[in-house]
mmCIF file of C-alpha atoms and ligand atoms in Angstrom:
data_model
loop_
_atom_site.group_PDB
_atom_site.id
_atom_site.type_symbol
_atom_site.label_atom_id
_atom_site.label_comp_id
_atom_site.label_asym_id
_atom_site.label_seq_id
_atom_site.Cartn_x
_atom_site.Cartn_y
_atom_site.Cartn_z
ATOM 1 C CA UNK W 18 53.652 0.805 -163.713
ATOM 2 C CA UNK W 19 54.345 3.537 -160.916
ATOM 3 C CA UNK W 20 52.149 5.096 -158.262
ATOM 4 C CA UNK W 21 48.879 5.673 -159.346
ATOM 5 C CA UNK W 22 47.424 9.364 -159.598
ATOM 6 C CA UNK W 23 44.630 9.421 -156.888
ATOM 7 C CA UNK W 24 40.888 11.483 -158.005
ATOM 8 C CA UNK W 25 39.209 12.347 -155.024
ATOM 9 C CA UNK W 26 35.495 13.980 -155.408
ATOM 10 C CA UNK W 27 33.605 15.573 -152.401
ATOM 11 C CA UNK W 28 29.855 15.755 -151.239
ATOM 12 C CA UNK W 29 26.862 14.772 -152.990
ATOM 13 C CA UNK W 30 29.117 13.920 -155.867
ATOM 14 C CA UNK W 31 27.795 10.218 -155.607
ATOM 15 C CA UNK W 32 24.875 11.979 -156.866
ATOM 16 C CA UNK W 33 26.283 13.333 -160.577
ATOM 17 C CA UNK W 34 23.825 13.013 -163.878
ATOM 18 C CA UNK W 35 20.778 13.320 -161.259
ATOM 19 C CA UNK W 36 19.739 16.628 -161.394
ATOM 20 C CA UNK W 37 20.946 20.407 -162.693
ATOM 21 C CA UNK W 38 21.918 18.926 -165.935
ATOM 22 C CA UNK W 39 22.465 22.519 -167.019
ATOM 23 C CA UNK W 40 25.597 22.793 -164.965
ATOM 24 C CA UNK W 41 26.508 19.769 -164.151
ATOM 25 C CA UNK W 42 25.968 17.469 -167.739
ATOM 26 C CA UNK W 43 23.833 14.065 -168.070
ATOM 27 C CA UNK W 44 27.215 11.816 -167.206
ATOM 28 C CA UNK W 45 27.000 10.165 -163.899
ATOM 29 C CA UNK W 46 30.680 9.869 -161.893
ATOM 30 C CA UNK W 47 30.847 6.429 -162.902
ATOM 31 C CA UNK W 48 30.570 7.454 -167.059
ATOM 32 C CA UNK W 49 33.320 9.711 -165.278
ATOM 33 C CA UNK W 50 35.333 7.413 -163.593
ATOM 34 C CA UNK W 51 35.886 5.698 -167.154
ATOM 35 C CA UNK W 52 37.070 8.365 -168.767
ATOM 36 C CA UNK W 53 39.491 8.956 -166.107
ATOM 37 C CA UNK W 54 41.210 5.496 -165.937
ATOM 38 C CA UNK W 55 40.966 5.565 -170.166
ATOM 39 C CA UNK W 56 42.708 9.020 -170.280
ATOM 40 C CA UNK W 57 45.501 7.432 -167.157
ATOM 41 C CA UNK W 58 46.060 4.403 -169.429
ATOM 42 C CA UNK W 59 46.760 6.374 -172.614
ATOM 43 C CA UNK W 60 49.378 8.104 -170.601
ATOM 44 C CA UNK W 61 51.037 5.727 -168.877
ATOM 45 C CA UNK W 62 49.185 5.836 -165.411
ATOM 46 C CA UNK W 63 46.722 4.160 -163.475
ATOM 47 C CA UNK W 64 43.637 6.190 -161.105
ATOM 48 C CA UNK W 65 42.607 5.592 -158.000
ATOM 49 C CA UNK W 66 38.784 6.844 -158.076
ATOM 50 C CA UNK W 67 37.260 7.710 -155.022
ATOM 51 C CA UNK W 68 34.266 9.767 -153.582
ATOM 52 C CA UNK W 69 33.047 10.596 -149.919
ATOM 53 C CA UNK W 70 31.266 12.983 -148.502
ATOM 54 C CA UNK W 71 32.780 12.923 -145.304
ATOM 55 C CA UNK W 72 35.427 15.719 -144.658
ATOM 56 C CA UNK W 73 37.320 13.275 -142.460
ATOM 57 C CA UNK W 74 37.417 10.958 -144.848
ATOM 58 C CA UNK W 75 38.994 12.715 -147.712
ATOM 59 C CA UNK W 76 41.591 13.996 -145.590
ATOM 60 C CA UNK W 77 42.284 10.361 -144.562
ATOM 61 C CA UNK W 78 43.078 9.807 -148.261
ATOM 62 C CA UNK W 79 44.477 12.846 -149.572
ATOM 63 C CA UNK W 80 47.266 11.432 -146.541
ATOM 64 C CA UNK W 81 47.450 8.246 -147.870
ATOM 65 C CA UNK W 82 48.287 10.376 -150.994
ATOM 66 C CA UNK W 83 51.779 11.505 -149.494
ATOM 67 C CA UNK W 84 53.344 7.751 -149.779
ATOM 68 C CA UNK W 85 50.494 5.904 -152.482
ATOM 69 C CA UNK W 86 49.925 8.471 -155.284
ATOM 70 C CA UNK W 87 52.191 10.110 -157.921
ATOM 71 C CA UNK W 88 49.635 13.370 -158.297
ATOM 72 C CA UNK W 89 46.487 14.226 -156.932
ATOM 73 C CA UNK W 90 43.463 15.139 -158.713
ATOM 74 C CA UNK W 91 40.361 16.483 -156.024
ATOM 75 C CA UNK W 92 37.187 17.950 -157.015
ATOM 76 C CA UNK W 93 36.583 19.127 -153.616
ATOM 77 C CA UNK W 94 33.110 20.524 -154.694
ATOM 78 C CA UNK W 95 31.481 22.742 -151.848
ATOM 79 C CA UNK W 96 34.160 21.764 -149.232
ATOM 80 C CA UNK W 97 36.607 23.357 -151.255
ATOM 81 C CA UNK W 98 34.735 26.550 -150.569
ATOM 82 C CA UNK W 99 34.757 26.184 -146.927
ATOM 83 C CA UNK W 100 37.368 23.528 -145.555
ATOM 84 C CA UNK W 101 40.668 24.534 -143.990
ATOM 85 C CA UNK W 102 41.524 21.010 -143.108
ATOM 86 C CA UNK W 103 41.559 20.173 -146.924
ATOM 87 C CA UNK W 104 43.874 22.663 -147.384
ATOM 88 C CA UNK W 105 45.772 21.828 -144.495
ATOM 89 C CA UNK W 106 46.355 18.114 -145.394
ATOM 90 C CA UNK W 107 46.905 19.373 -149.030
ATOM 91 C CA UNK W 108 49.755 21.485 -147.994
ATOM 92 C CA UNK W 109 51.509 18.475 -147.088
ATOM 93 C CA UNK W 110 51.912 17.060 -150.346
ATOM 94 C CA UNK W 111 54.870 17.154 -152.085
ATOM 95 C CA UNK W 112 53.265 15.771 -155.156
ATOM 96 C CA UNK W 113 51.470 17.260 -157.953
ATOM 97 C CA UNK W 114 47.630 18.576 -157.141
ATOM 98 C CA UNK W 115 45.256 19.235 -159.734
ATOM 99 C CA UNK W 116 42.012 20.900 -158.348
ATOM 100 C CA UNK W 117 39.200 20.256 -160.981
ATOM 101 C CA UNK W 118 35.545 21.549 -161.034
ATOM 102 C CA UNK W 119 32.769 20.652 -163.275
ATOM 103 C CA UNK W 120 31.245 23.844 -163.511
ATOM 104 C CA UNK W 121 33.190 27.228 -163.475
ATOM 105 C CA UNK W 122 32.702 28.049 -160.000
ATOM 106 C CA UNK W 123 34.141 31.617 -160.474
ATOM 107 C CA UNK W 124 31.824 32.334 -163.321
ATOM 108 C CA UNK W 125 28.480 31.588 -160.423
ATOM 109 C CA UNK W 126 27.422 32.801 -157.157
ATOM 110 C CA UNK W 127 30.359 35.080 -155.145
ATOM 111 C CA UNK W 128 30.730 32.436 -152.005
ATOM 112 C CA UNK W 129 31.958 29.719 -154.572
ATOM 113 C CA UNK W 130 34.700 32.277 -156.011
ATOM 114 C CA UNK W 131 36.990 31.400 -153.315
ATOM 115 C CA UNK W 132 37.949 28.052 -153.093
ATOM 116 C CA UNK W 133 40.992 27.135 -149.703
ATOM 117 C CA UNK W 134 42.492 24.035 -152.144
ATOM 118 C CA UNK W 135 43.431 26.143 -154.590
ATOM 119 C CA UNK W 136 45.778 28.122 -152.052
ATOM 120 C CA UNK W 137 47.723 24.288 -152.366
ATOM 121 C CA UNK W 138 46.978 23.441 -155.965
ATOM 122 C CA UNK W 139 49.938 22.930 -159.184
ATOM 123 C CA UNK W 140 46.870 24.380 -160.910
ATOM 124 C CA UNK W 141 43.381 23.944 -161.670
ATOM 125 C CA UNK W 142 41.043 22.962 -164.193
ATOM 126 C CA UNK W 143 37.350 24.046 -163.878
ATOM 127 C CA UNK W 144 34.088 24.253 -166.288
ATOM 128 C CA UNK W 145 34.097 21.451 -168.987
ATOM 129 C CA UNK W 146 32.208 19.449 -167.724
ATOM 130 C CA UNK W 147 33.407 15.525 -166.917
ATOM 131 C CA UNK W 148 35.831 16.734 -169.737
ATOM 132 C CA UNK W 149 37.450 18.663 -166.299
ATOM 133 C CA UNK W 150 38.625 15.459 -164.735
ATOM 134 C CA UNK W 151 40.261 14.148 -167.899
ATOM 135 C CA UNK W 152 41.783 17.308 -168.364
ATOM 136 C CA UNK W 153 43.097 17.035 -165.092
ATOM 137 C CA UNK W 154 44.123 13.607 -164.980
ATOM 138 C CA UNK W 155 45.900 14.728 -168.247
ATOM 139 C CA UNK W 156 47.674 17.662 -166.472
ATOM 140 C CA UNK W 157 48.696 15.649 -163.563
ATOM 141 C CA UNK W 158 50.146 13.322 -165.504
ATOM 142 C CA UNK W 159 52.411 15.827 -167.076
ATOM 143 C CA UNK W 160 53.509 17.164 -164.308
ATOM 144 C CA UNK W 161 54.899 13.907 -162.809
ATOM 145 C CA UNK W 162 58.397 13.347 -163.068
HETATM 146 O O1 LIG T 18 31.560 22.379 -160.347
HETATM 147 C C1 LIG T 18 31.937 21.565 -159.492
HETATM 148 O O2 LIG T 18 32.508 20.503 -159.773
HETATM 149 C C2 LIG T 18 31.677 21.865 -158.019
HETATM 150 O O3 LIG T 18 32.786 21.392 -157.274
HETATM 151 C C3 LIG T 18 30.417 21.100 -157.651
HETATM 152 C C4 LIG T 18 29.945 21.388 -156.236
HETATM 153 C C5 LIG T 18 29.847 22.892 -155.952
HETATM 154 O O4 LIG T 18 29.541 23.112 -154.594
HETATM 155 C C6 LIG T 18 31.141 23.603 -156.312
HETATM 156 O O5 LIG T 18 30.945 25.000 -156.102
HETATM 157 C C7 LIG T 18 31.522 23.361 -157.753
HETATM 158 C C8 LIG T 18 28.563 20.782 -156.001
HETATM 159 C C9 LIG T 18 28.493 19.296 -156.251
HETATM 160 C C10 LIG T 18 27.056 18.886 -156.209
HETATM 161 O O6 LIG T 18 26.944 17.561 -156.652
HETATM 162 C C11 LIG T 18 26.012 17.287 -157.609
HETATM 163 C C12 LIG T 18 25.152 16.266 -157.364
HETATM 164 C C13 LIG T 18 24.196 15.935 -158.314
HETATM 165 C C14 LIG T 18 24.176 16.587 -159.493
HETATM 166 C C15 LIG T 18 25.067 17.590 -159.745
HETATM 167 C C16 LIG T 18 26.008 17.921 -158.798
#
C-alpha cells in the first residue's frame, strides 16, 4: 500500500447531520468518514480523515501533506471562502487536490461563489451531498500516478 490520500474538513464540520438537513443531508462526518475509507479501499488506497476548525491547524496538515499523502481531498467549508493561507500552503503541493463541498456553494448566497482553494485545486467536486467526498476520494485516486 502507498501514501494514503489525506481528507481534510474545516469549521463546524464536527457538527454534520445536526442541523440544515436541507443542505447539508442527515449523515453525520463519521457515516462520512466510512464511505470515504470504503470508496479508498475499493481503489487501492487508504484515507487519512481529519477535521479542525482551527485555520492553523489545517495548514499544519495540508504540510504534512507534501511528504505523507499521495492526493489531497479538503472540504475547506467557509475558510475556503475567506483564507489565503489555505491557499498559500495549498500552492505548495505538488500532489493531486480535490476541493469537495457538500452543498453547491455557487448555486447559494454570492460571498460563497468564490472560494481561494480552488485557485490551487486539480478540480473540484461540490453538491451531492456526502456522495461529494466519495466522489472526490474517487477522483483523487485517479489522478495519482
Ligand atoms: O457545502 C459545503 O460543504 C460547505 O463547505 C459547508 C460550509 C459552508 O460555509 C461552505 O460555503 C460550503 C459550512 C459548514 C457548516 O457545517 C455544518 C455543520 C452542521 C451541519 C451542517 C453543516
Amino acid at each position: 500500500m502507498g501514501k494514503p490520500i489525506y481528507v481534510l474538513s474545516g469549521p463546524n464540520l464536527n457538527l454534520l447531520g445536526t442541523r440544515e438537513p436541507e443542505i447539508y443531508g442527515h449523515q453525520t462526518l463519521e457515516d462520512v468518514r466510512v464511505l470515504c475509507e470504503a470508496r479508498a479501499r475499493s481503489l487501492g488506497h487508504e484515507v487519512v480523515f481529519r477535521q479542525s476548525n482551527h485555520e492553523g491547524v489545517l495548514v499544519d496538515w495540508i504540510q504534512e501533506a507534501r511528504e505523507a499523502a499521495c492526493a489531497l481531498v479538503i472540504n475547506p467549508a467557509a475558510y475556503g471562502h475567506t483564507s489565503i493561507a489555505l491557499l498559500d500552503a495549498l500552492k505548495m503541493l505538488s500532489i493531486p487536490v480535490v476541493e469537495c463541498h457538500l452543498s453547491n456553494p455557487a448555486a447559494r448566497e454570492a460571498f460563497r461563489r468564490e472560494t481561494y482553494v480552488s485557485l490551487a485545486a486539480t478540480g473540484l467536486v461540490s453538491g451531492f451531498g456526502a456522495n461529494s467526498y466519495e466522489l472526490a476520494v474517487e477522483a483523487a485516486a485517479g489522478l495519482v500516478r
